[in-house]
PDB file of C-alpha atoms and ligand atoms in Angstrom:
ATOM      1  CA  MET H 252      85.442   8.742-130.528  1.00 52.00           C
ATOM      2  CA  GLU H 253      88.544  10.789-130.085  1.00 62.00           C
ATOM      3  CA  SER H 254      89.174  12.019-126.566  1.00 77.00           C
ATOM      4  CA  ASN H 255      89.519  15.752-126.225  1.00 86.00           C
ATOM      5  CA  PRO H 256      92.752  17.337-125.121  1.00 89.00           C
ATOM      6  CA  SER H 257      92.742  18.550-121.497  1.00 91.00           C
ATOM      7  CA  CYS H 258      92.709  22.281-120.966  1.00 92.00           C
ATOM      8  CA  PRO H 259      96.271  23.678-120.619  1.00 90.00           C
ATOM      9  CA  HIS H 260      94.905  26.170-118.093  1.00 91.00           C
ATOM     10  CA  CYS H 261      92.826  24.141-115.651  1.00 96.00           C
ATOM     11  CA  ASN H 262      93.519  20.552-116.866  1.00 93.00           C
ATOM     12  CA  GLN H 263      89.826  19.643-117.234  1.00 92.00           C
ATOM     13  CA  THR H 264      88.782  17.584-120.255  1.00 92.00           C
ATOM     14  CA  THR H 265      85.470  19.323-120.707  1.00 94.00           C
ATOM     15  CA  THR H 266      86.879  20.874-123.933  1.00 94.00           C
ATOM     16  CA  TYR H 267      85.344  21.461-127.296  1.00 93.00           C
ATOM     17  CA  THR H 268      86.559  22.767-130.707  1.00 92.00           C
ATOM     18  CA  ASP H 269      85.140  24.803-133.494  1.00 90.00           C
ATOM     19  CA  MET H 270      87.873  23.447-135.796  1.00 85.00           C
ATOM     20  CA  THR H 271      90.019  26.545-135.476  1.00 87.00           C
ATOM     21  CA  ALA H 272      90.543  26.646-131.801  1.00 91.00           C
ATOM     22  CA  TRP H 273      89.914  24.695-128.624  1.00 91.00           C
ATOM     23  CA  PHE H 274      87.747  26.020-125.806  1.00 94.00           C
ATOM     24  CA  CYS H 275      87.449  24.971-122.180  1.00 95.00           C
ATOM     25  CA  ALA H 276      83.912  24.752-120.820  1.00 95.00           C
ATOM     26  CA  ASP H 277      85.194  25.024-117.256  1.00 95.00           C
ATOM     27  CA  CYS H 278      87.405  28.117-117.275  1.00 96.00           C
ATOM     28  CA  GLY H 279      86.761  29.641-120.684  1.00 95.00           C
ATOM     29  CA  HIS H 280      90.318  29.245-121.825  1.00 94.00           C
ATOM     30  CA  GLU H 281      90.860  29.264-125.599  1.00 93.00           C
ATOM     31  CA  TRP H 282      93.880  27.908-127.405  1.00 90.00           C
ATOM     32  CA  GLN H 283      95.172  26.528-130.705  1.00 86.00           C
ATOM     33  CA  GLU H 284      95.722  22.772-130.885  1.00 74.00           C
ATOM     34  CA  GLY H 285      99.232  23.240-132.227  1.00 65.00           C
ATOM     35  CA  GLU H 286     100.386  25.112-129.154  1.00 58.00           C
ATOM     36  CA  VAL H 287      99.506  22.222-126.947  1.00 52.00           C
ATOM     37  CA  SER H 288     101.078  19.433-128.978  1.00 51.00           C
ATOM     38  CA  ASN H 289     104.247  21.476-129.354  1.00 49.00           C
ATOM     39  CA  GLU H 290     104.447  21.790-125.607  1.00 52.00           C
ATOM     40  CA  THR H 291     104.001  18.112-124.862  1.00 54.00           C
ATOM     41  CA  SER H 292     106.306  16.857-127.532  1.00 56.00           C
ATOM     42  CA  GLU H 293     109.243  18.865-126.348  1.00 65.00           C
ATOM     43  CA  PRO H 294     111.693  16.464-124.609  1.00 73.00           C
ATOM     44  CA  THR H 295     112.358  17.281-120.992  1.00 82.00           C
ATOM     45  CA  ALA H 296     115.095  16.293-118.651  1.00 92.00           C
ATOM     46  CA  ARG H 297     115.609  16.607-114.864  1.00 94.00           C
ATOM     47  CA  ASP H 298     118.935  16.865-113.129  1.00 96.00           C
ATOM     48  CA  ALA H 299     119.979  15.038-109.938  1.00 96.00           C
ATOM     49  CA  ASN H 300     117.918  17.377-107.806  1.00 95.00           C
ATOM     50  CA  GLY H 301     114.785  17.164-110.015  1.00 94.00           C
ATOM     51  CA  THR H 302     115.331  20.560-111.539  1.00 94.00           C
ATOM     52  CA  VAL H 303     114.097  20.833-115.090  1.00 93.00           C
ATOM     53  CA  LEU H 304     116.880  21.251-117.536  1.00 94.00           C
ATOM     54  CA  ARG H 305     116.497  23.154-120.842  1.00 92.00           C
ATOM     55  CA  ASP H 306     118.373  23.697-124.035  1.00 93.00           C
ATOM     56  CA  GLY H 307     121.309  26.021-123.492  1.00 95.00           C
ATOM     57  CA  ASP H 308     121.638  25.403-119.725  1.00 96.00           C
ATOM     58  CA  THR H 309     125.023  25.065-118.045  1.00 97.00           C
ATOM     59  CA  VAL H 310     125.396  21.995-115.836  1.00 97.00           C
ATOM     60  CA  THR H 311     128.006  20.483-113.494  1.00 97.00           C
ATOM     61  CA  LEU H 312     128.910  16.781-113.204  1.00 97.00           C
ATOM     62  CA  ILE H 313     128.135  15.331-109.809  1.00 97.00           C
ATOM     63  CA  LYS H 314     130.362  12.267-110.325  1.00 96.00           C
ATOM     64  CA  ASP H 315     133.240  10.978-112.356  1.00 96.00           C
ATOM     65  CA  LEU H 316     132.012   9.497-115.613  1.00 93.00           C
ATOM     66  CA  LYS H 317     133.971   7.040-117.704  1.00 91.00           C
ATOM     67  CA  VAL H 318     133.882   7.908-121.335  1.00 87.00           C
ATOM     68  CA  ARG H 319     132.706   4.778-123.153  1.00 81.00           C
ATOM     69  CA  GLY H 320     135.336   3.293-125.473  1.00 84.00           C
ATOM     70  CA  THR H 321     138.196   5.320-124.002  1.00 86.00           C
ATOM     71  CA  SER H 322     140.311   5.463-120.949  1.00 89.00           C
ATOM     72  CA  SER H 323     139.299   9.083-120.397  1.00 91.00           C
ATOM     73  CA  VAL H 324     137.170  10.192-117.425  1.00 94.00           C
ATOM     74  CA  LEU H 325     134.938  13.253-117.133  1.00 94.00           C
ATOM     75  CA  LYS H 326     135.787  14.544-113.674  1.00 95.00           C
ATOM     76  CA  MET H 327     133.159  15.389-111.063  1.00 96.00           C
ATOM     77  CA  GLY H 328     132.630  19.201-111.039  1.00 97.00           C
ATOM     78  CA  THR H 329     133.281  19.581-114.744  1.00 96.00           C
ATOM     79  CA  LYS H 330     131.161  22.407-116.187  1.00 96.00           C
ATOM     80  CA  ILE H 331     129.322  21.735-119.409  1.00 97.00           C
ATOM     81  CA  LYS H 332     127.761  24.642-121.242  1.00 96.00           C
ATOM     82  CA  GLN H 333     125.043  24.803-123.851  1.00 96.00           C
ATOM     83  CA  ILE H 334     123.487  21.391-123.292  1.00 96.00           C
ATOM     84  CA  ARG H 335     120.753  20.141-125.585  1.00 95.00           C
ATOM     85  CA  ILE H 336     117.858  18.004-124.315  1.00 94.00           C
ATOM     86  CA  VAL H 337     117.158  14.981-126.486  1.00 92.00           C
ATOM     87  CA  ASP H 338     114.858  11.954-126.217  1.00 87.00           C
ATOM     88  CA  GLY H 339     116.303   8.682-124.918  1.00 86.00           C
ATOM     89  CA  ASP H 340     118.118   6.927-122.195  1.00 86.00           C
ATOM     90  CA  HIS H 341     121.077   9.407-122.441  1.00 92.00           C
ATOM     91  CA  ASP H 342     119.039  12.547-122.578  1.00 94.00           C
ATOM     92  CA  ILE H 343     121.657  15.248-122.678  1.00 95.00           C
ATOM     93  CA  ASP H 344     123.564  16.104-125.850  1.00 96.00           C
ATOM     94  CA  CYS H 345     126.556  18.259-125.174  1.00 96.00           C
ATOM     95  CA  LYS H 346     130.116  19.218-125.995  1.00 95.00           C
ATOM     96  CA  THR H 347     132.725  18.491-123.302  1.00 93.00           C
ATOM     97  CA  ASP H 348     136.463  18.981-123.155  1.00 88.00           C
ATOM     98  CA  LEU H 349     136.765  15.492-124.509  1.00 89.00           C
ATOM     99  CA  GLY H 350     134.444  16.081-127.400  1.00 90.00           C
ATOM    100  CA  PRO H 351     130.757  15.712-128.159  1.00 92.00           C
ATOM    101  CA  MET H 352     128.958  13.406-125.733  1.00 92.00           C
ATOM    102  CA  MET H 353     125.632  12.039-124.728  1.00 93.00           C
ATOM    103  CA  LEU H 354     125.010  12.030-120.924  1.00 94.00           C
ATOM    104  CA  LYS H 355     122.407  11.052-118.464  1.00 95.00           C
ATOM    105  CA  SER H 356     120.742  14.014-116.764  1.00 96.00           C
ATOM    106  CA  GLU H 357     120.698  12.166-113.435  1.00 95.00           C
ATOM    107  CA  PHE H 358     124.467  12.679-113.181  1.00 96.00           C
ATOM    108  CA  LEU H 359     124.209  16.435-113.730  1.00 97.00           C
ATOM    109  CA  LYS H 360     123.337  19.436-111.568  1.00 97.00           C
ATOM    110  CA  LYS H 361     122.145  22.710-113.026  1.00 96.00           C
ATOM    111  CA  SER H 362     124.620  25.482-112.249  1.00 91.00           C
TER     112      SER H 362
HETATM  113 ZN1  LIG T 251      90.125  25.203-118.480  1.00 58.84          ZN
END
């Protein structure tokens, strides 16, 4: 048997569906299944302080980062605009002064 999704409102799993929408028996919340799965499939990233980063955010480097395959270094304090959150080990896709780059969110701070 398939397990029901938990209620996005109160997080209980006492949910049921009439095939067009889901209902929560606990709080009476009603929602479309699509809304929930869209939310959970969106990749998320957290910066060095644990702040959630979103597409389009501006971040600052908190340490010097060597650019792989080059002798260039992205300096601590460099501002990077319009980041994009992606799935993976390097979870920030962005354009820097040195070109397009994949970075780790743990080396960034939201500014
Ligand atoms: Zn609920």
